[in-house]
Each structure stands twice: as C-alpha cells, then as structure tokens.
PDB file of C-alpha atoms in Angstrom:
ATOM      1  CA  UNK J  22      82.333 147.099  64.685  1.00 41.00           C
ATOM      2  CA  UNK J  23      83.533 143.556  65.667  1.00 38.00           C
ATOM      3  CA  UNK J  24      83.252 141.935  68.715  1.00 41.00           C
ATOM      4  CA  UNK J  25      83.833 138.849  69.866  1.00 42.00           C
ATOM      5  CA  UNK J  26      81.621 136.438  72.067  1.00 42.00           C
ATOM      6  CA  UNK J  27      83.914 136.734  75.026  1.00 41.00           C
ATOM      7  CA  UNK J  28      83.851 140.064  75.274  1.00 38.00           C
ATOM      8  CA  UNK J  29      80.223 140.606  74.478  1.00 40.00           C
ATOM      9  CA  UNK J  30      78.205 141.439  77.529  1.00 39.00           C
ATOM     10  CA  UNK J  31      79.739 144.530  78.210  1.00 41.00           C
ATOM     11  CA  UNK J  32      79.109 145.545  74.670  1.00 40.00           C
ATOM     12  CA  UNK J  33      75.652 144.614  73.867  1.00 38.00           C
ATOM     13  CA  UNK J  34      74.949 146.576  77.293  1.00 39.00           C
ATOM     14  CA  UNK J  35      76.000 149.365  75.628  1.00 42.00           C
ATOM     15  CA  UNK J  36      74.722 148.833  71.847  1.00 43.00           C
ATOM     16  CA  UNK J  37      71.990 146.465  72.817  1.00 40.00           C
ATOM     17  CA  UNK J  38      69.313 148.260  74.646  1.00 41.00           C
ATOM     18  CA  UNK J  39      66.451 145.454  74.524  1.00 42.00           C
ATOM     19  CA  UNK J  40      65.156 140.965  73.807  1.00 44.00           C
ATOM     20  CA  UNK J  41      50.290 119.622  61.704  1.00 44.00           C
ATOM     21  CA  UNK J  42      47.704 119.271  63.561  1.00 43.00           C
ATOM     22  CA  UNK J  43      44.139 120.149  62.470  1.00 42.00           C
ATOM     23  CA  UNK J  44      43.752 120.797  66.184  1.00 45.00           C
ATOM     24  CA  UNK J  45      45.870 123.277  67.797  1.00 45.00           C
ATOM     25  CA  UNK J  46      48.685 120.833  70.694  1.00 46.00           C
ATOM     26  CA  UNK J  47      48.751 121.848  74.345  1.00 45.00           C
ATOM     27  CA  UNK J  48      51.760 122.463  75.311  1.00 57.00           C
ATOM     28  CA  UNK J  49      52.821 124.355  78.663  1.00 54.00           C
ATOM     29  CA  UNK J  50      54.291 126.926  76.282  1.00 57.00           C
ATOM     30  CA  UNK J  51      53.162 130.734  77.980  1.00 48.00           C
ATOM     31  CA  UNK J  52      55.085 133.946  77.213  1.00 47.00           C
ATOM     32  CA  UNK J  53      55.459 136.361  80.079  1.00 45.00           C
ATOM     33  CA  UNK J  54      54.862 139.915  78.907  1.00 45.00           C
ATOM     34  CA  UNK J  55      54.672 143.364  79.674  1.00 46.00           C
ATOM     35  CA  UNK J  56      52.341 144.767  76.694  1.00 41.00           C
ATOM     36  CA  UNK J  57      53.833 147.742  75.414  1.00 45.00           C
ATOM     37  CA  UNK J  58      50.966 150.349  72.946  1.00 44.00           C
ATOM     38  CA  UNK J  59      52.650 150.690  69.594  1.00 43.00           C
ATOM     39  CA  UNK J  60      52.338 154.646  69.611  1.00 42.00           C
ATOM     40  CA  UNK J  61      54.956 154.416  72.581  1.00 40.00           C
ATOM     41  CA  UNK J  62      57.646 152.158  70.282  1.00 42.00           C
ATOM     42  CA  UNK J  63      60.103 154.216  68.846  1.00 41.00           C
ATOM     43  CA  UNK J  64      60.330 153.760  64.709  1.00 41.00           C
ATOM     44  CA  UNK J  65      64.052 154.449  64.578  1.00 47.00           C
ATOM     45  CA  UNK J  66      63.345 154.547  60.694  1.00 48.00           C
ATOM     46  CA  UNK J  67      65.809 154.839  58.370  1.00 50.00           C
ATOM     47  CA  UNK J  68      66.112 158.585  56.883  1.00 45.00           C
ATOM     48  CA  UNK J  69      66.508 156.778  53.466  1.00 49.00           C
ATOM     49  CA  UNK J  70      66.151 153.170  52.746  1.00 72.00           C
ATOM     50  CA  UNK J  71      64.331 151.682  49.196  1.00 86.00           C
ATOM     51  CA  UNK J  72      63.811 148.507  50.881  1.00 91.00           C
ATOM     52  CA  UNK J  73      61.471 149.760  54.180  1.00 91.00           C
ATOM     53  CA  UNK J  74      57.881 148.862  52.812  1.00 92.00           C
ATOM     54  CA  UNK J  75      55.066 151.018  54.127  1.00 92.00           C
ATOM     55  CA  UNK J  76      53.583 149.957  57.437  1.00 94.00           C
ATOM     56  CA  UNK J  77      56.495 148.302  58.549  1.00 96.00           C
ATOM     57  CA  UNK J  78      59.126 149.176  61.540  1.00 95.00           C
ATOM     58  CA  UNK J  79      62.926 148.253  60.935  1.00 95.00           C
ATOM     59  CA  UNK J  80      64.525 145.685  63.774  1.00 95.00           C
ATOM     60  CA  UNK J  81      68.112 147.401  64.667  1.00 91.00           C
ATOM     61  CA  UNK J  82      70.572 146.866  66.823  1.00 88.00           C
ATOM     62  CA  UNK J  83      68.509 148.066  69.983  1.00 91.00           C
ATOM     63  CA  UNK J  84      66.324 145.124  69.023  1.00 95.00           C
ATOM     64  CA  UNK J  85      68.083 142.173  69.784  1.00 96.00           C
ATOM     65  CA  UNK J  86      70.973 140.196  71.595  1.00 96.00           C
ATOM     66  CA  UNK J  87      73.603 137.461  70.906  1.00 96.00           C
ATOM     67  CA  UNK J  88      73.093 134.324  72.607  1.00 97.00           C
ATOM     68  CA  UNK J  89      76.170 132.054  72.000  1.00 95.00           C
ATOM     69  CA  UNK J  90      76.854 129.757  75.221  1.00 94.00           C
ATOM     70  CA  UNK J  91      80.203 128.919  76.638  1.00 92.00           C
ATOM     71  CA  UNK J  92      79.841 125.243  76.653  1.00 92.00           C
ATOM     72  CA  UNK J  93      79.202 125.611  72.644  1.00 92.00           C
ATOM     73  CA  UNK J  94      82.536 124.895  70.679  1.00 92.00           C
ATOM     74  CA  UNK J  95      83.870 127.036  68.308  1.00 92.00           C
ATOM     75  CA  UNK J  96      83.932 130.615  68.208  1.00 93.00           C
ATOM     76  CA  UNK J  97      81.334 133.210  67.097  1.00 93.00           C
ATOM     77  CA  UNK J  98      82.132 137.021  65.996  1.00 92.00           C
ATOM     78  CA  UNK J  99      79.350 139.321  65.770  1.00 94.00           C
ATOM     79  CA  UNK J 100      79.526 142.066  62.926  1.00 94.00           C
ATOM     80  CA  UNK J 101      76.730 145.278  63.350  1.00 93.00           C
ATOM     81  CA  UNK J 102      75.591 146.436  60.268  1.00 93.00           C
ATOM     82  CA  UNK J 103      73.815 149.818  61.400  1.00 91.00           C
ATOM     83  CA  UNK J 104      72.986 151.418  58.234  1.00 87.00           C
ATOM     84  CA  UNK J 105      71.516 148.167  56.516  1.00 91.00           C
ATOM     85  CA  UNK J 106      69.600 147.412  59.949  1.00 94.00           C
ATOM     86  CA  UNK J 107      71.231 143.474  60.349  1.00 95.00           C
ATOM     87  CA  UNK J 108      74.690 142.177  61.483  1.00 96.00           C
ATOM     88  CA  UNK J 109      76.785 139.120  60.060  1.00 95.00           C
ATOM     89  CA  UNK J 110      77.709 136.129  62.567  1.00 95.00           C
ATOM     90  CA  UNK J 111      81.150 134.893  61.594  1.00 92.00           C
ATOM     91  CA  UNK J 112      82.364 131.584  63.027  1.00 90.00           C
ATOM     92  CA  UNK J 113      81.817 128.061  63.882  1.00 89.00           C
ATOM     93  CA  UNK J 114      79.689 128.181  67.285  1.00 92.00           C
ATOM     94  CA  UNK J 115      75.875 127.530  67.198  1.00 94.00           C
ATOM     95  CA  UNK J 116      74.263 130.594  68.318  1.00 96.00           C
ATOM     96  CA  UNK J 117      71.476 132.698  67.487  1.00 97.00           C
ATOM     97  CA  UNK J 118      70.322 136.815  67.770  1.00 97.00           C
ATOM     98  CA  UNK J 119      66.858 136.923  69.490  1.00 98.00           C
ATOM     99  CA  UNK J 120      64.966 139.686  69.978  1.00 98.00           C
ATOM    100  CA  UNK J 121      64.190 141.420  73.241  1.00 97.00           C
ATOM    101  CA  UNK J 122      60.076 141.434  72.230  1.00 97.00           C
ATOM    102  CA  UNK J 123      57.899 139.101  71.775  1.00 98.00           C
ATOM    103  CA  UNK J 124      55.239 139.275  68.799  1.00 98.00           C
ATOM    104  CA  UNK J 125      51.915 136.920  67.587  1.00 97.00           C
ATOM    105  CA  UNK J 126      50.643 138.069  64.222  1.00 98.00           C
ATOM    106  CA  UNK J 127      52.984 139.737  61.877  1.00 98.00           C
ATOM    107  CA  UNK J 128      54.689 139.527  58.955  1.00 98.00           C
ATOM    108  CA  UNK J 129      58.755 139.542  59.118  1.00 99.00           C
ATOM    109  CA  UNK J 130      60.922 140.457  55.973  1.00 98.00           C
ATOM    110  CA  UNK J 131      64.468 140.467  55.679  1.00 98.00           C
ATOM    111  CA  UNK J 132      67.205 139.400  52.960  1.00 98.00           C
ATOM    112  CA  UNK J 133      70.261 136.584  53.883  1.00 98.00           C
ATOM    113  CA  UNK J 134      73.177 135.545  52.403  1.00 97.00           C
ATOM    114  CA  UNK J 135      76.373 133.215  52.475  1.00 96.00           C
ATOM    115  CA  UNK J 136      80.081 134.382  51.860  1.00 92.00           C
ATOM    116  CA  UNK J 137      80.541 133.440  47.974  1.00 92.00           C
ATOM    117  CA  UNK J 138      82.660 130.468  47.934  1.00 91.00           C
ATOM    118  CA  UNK J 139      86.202 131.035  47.016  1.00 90.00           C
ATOM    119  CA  UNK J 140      84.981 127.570  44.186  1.00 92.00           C
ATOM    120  CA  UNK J 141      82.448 125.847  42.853  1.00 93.00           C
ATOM    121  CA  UNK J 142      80.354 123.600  45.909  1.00 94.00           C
ATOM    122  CA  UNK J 143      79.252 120.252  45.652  1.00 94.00           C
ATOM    123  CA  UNK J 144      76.058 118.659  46.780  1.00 93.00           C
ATOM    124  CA  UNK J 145      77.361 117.566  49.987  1.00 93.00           C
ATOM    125  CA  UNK J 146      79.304 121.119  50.441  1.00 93.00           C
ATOM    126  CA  UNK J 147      75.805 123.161  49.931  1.00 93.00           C
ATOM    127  CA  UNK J 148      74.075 120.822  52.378  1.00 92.00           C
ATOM    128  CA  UNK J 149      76.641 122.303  55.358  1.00 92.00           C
ATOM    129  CA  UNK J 150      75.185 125.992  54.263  1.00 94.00           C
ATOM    130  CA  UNK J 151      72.720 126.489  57.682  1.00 94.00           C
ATOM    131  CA  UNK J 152      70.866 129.027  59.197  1.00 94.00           C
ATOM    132  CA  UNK J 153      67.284 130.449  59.461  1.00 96.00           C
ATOM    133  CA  UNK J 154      64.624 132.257  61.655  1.00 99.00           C
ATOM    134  CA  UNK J 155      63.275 131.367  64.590  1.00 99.00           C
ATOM    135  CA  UNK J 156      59.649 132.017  65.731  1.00 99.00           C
ATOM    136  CA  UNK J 157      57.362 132.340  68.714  1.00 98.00           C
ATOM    137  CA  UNK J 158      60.902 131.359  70.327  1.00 98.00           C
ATOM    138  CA  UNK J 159      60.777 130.691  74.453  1.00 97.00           C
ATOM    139  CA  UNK J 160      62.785 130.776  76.927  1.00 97.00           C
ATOM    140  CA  UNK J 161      64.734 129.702  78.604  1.00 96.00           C
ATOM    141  CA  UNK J 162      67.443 130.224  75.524  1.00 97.00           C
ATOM    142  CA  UNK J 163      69.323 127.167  74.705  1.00 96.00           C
ATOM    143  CA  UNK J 164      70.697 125.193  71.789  1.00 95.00           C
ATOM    144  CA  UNK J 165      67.945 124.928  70.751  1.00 95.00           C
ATOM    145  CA  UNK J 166      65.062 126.516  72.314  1.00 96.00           C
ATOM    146  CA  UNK J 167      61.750 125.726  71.906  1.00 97.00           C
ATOM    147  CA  UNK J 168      59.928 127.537  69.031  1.00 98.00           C
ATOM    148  CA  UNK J 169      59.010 126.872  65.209  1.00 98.00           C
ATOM    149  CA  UNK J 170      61.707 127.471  62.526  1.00 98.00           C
ATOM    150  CA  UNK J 171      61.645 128.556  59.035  1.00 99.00           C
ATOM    151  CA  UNK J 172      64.288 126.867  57.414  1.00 98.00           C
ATOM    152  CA  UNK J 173      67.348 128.951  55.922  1.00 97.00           C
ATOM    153  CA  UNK J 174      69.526 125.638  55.386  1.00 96.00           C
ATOM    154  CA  UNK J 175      70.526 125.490  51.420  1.00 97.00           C
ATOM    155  CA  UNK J 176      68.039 123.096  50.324  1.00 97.00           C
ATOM    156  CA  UNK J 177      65.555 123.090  52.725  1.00 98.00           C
ATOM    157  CA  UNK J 178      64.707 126.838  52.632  1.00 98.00           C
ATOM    158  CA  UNK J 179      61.391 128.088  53.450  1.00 98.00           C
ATOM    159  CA  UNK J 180      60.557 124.610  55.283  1.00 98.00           C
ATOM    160  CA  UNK J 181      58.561 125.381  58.515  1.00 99.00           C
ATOM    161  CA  UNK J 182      59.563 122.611  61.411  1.00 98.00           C
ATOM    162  CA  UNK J 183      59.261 122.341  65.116  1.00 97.00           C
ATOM    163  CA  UNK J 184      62.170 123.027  67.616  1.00 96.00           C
ATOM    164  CA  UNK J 185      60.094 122.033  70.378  1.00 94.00           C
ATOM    165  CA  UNK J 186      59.986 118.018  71.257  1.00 91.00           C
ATOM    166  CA  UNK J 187      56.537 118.384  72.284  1.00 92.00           C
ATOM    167  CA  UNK J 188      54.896 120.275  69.142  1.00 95.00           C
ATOM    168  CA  UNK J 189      53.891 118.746  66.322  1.00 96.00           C
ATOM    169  CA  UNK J 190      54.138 120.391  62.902  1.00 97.00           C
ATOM    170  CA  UNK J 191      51.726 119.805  60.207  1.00 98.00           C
ATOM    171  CA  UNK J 192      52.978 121.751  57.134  1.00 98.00           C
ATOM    172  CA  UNK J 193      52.985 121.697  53.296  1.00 98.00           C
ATOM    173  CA  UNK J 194      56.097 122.557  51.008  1.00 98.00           C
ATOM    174  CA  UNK J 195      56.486 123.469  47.466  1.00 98.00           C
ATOM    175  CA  UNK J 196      59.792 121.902  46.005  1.00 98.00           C
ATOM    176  CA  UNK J 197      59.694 122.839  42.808  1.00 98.00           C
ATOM    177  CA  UNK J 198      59.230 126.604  43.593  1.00 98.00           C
ATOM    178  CA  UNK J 199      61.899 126.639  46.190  1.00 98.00           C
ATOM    179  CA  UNK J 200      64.285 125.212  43.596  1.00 97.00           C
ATOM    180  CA  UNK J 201      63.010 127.910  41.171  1.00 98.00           C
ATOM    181  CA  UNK J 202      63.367 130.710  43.578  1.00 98.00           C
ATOM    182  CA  UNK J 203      66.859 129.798  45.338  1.00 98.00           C
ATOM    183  CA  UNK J 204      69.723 131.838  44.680  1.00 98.00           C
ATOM    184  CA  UNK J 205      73.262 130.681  44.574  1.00 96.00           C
ATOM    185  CA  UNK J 206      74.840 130.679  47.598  1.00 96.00           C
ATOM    186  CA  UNK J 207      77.025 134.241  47.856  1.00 96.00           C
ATOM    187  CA  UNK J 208      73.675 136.052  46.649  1.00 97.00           C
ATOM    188  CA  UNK J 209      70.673 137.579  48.094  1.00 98.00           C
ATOM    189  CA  UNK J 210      68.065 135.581  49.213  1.00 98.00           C
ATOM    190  CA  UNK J 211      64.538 137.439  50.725  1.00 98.00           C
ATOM    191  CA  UNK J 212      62.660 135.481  53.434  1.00 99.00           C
ATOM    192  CA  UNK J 213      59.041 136.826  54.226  1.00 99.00           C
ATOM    193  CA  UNK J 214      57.307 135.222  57.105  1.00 99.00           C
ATOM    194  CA  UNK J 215      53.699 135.816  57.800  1.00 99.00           C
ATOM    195  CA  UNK J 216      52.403 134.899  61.091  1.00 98.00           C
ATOM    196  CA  UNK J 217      48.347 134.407  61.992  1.00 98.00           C
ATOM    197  CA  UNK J 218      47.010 132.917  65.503  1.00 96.00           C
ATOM    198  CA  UNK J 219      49.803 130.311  64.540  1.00 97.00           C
ATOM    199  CA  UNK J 220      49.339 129.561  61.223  1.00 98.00           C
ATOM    200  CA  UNK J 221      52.553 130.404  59.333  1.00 99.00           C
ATOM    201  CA  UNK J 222      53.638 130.757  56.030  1.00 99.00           C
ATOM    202  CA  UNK J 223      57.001 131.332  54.218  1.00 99.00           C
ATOM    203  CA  UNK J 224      58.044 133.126  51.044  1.00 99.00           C
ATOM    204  CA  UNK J 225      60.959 132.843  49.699  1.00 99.00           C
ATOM    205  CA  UNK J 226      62.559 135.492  47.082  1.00 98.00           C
ATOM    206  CA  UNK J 227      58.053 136.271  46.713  1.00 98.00           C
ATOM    207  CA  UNK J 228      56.926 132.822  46.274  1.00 98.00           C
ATOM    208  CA  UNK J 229      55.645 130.948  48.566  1.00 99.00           C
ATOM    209  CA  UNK J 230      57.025 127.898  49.746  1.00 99.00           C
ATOM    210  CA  UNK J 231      55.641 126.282  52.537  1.00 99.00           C
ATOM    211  CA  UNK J 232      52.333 127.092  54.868  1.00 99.00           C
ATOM    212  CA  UNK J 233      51.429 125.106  58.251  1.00 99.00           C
ATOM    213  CA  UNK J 234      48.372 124.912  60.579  1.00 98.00           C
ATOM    214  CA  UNK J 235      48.673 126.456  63.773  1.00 98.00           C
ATOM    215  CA  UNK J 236      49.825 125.003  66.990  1.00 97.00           C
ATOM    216  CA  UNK J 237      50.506 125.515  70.307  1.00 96.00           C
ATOM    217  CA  UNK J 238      53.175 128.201  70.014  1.00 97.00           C
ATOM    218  CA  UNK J 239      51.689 131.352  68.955  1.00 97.00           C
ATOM    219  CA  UNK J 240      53.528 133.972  70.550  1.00 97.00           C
ATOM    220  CA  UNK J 241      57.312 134.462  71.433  1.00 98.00           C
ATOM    221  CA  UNK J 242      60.574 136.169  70.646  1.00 98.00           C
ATOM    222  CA  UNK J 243      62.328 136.448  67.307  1.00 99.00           C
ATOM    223  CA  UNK J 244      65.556 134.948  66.154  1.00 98.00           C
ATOM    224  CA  UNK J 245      68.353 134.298  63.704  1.00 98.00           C
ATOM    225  CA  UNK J 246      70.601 131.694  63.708  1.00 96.00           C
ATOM    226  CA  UNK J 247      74.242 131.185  63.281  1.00 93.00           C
ATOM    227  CA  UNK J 248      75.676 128.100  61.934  1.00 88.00           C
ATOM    228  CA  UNK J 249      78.981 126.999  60.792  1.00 79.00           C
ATOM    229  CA  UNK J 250      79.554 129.181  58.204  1.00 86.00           C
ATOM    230  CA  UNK J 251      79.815 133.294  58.251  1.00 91.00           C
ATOM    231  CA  UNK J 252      76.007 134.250  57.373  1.00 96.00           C
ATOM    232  CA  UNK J 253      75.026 137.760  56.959  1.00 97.00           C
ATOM    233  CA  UNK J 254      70.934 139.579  57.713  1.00 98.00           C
ATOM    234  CA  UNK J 255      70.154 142.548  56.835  1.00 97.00           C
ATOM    235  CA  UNK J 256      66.993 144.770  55.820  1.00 97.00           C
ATOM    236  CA  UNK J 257      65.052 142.990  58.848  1.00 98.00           C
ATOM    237  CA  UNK J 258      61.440 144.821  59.277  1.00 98.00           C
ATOM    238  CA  UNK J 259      58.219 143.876  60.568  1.00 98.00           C
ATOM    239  CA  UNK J 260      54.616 144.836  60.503  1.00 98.00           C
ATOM    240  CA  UNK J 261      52.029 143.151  63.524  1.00 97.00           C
ATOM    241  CA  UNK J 262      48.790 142.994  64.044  1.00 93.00           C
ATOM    242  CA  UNK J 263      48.350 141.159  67.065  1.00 82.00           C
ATOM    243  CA  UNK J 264      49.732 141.340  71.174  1.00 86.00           C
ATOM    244  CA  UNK J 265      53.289 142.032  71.711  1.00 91.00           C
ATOM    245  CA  UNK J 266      55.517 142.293  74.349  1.00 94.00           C
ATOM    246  CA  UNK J 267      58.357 142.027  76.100  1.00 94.00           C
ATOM    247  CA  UNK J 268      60.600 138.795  77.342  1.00 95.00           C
ATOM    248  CA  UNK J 269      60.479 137.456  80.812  1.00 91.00           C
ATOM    249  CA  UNK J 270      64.458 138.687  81.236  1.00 88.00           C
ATOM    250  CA  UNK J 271      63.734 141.876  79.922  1.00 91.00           C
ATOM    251  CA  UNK J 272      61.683 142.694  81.843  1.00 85.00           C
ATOM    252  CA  UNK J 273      62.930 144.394  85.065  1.00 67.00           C
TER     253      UNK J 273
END
C-alpha cells in the first residue's frame, strides 16, 4: 500500500491507530504519560515469524506515525510492510516514523537496508547513505527533535549522539568492529539497541559498537528516520523492563 505524504492523515487515521557525562545533565526534558499495565497491550504477534525472539512484542503498523512537515522539501512516500512488521520511506524529504508510546528500559531489534545501487559507490556516494533510530525522542516533533540517536548513516553506524542542543553525550565506539560487521549497502543490516536508566548501547549485525553513560533523556518515544535515499525497516520488536507510556498527543 503506497501513500503519499499529502494524502497521509486521512490514512494513518485509518491504518495508524496509536504514537558523556559521568553525571547525569539537567535538562527540562519530562515525558507526559498515561502508564498503560503490559497485560492490557495487545501482542498482535505474528502467527509465524523465525525472527520474533522470545519475550519480545513486534512494533506494527498500529504502532507508529509519519511525521514529514510541509515546509520540508522534497517528497516522502510511505510503503507498509504488514507481514514483515516495518514499512520503507521512499523519497527525498527528511522525516521520521515515531511511535505513539513512550518506553525507558528496553531493548529494540530490527533489520535495515538501502536499495542496492544500480553500480558500484564511491566513498563520497556511501557517505550520502542516512538514516537511523531515534530514542527517548520528545516532543514537540520537528526536524530534528530532541532525543539521542543511534546512528544508521553508512559509516557511522552504531554511533550514539545527541539531537538535543542541551545534552551532552559521553560515548565510546568501536571502529574496527563496525567496519567488520557492516554490510554492503543493498543488504541486511541488524541494529539492537539496549536501553538502561539512560545508559545505551548499540549492536550492530551482534557486535557491539558503541555504549554511552546516561543522561538526561531517559524516557521518550521511538523513531526511524528517513533520509535522502529510499530506506527500508522491518522485523522491528521490543522487550522493556521499565515505565512506559503514552505521548502527550496521544493522549486524549
């Protein structure tokens, strides 16, 4: 199903039912939430799918919505992906797919990938291949909000950085795995994110890549960014451990 940005509200009403520093910074970052007890969350598992591990819930459709602003240029097309639980964005327009709840400790898989290039890519060329996941992510939504990032950007992936003027990341980074790890652009790559009281760390393809000490964002919504060039998500689950809730605009 393809849909584009223009036309979007109307459609995500329907498909869219939901969303370093040894010392921690104060920020004025707070998360209004509505706590919801995980025995009332639907599951919506998948009847069949290898790649659900045990203890964790899959993020559909239901889970999230597009947030691609007018006064962006370009264009943005989103693609749903029901069965693999993800969507492609296809376009030029900075945007990003945030989820309608907000979550603290957890640990967030999923797998990304690039088109394959029609030819081979040069340096400069693979530095233009963006995207990533954002974290503890506020509102108000803009481009961009405030929240941490793990880095999906060709070379930098797995780095963990700070959105948020204000917040200070310290973090560490293993090179030499990440170049071990990476695949191509056009394959597969897996992301796992673990989240504790703000202290993050990022695997990429099951090696880790780059851990940072907490800060003042701990808590917030979930999101996926769209950059320049078509970028696909899919498998996306999650396991938590901590408070969740619901976003300020969701909740009615």
């Amino acid at each position: 199903m393809l849909a584009r940005c223009s036309l979007l509200l109307p459609f995500l009403l329907c498909s869219f039912l939901i969303p370093g520093c040894s010392k921690p910074d104060t920020g004025p970052y707070t998360t209004e939430v509505e706590i919801v007890p995980e025995e009332e969350k639907p599951l919506d598992t998948p009847a069949s799918a290898d790649w659900m591990e045990a203890g964790f819930r899959p993020l559909g459709e239901s889970n999230f919505t597009l947030f691609a602003p007018e006064k962006e240029k370009g264009e943005i097309e989103l693609e749903l992906l029901p069965s693999e639980y993800g969507f492609q964005l296809v376009g030029n327009k900075r945007c990003y797919v945030v989820s309608k709840e907000t979550f603290s400790n957890f640990t967030l898989q999923f797998e990304y990938r690039w088109e394959p290039p029609s030819e081979e890519l040069t340096e400069e060329e693979l530095g233009l291949y963006n995207g990533g996941v954002l974290i503890y992510l506020q509102e108000p939504d803009k481009i961009w909000p405030a929240c941490l990032e793990v880095q999906g950007r060709f070379h930098d992936m797995g780095q963990i950085k700070s959105n948020a003027r204000d917040v200070t990341v310290e973090a560490t980074e293993d090179e030499e795995k990440r170049e071990q790890a990476r695949k191509p652009v056009g394959e597969w790559n897996a992301v796992k994110v673990v989240s504790e009281d703000g202290a993050v760390k990022s695997y990429l393809n099951g090696e880790l890549i780059a851990e940072s000490k907490p800060t003042s964002l701990t808590m917030g919504a979930i999101g996926f960014q769209g950059e320049r060039y078509p970028v696909t998500y899919r498998h996306i689950q999650i396991k938590t451990s901590g408070p969740q809730g619901m976003r300020a605009s969701e909740i009615k």
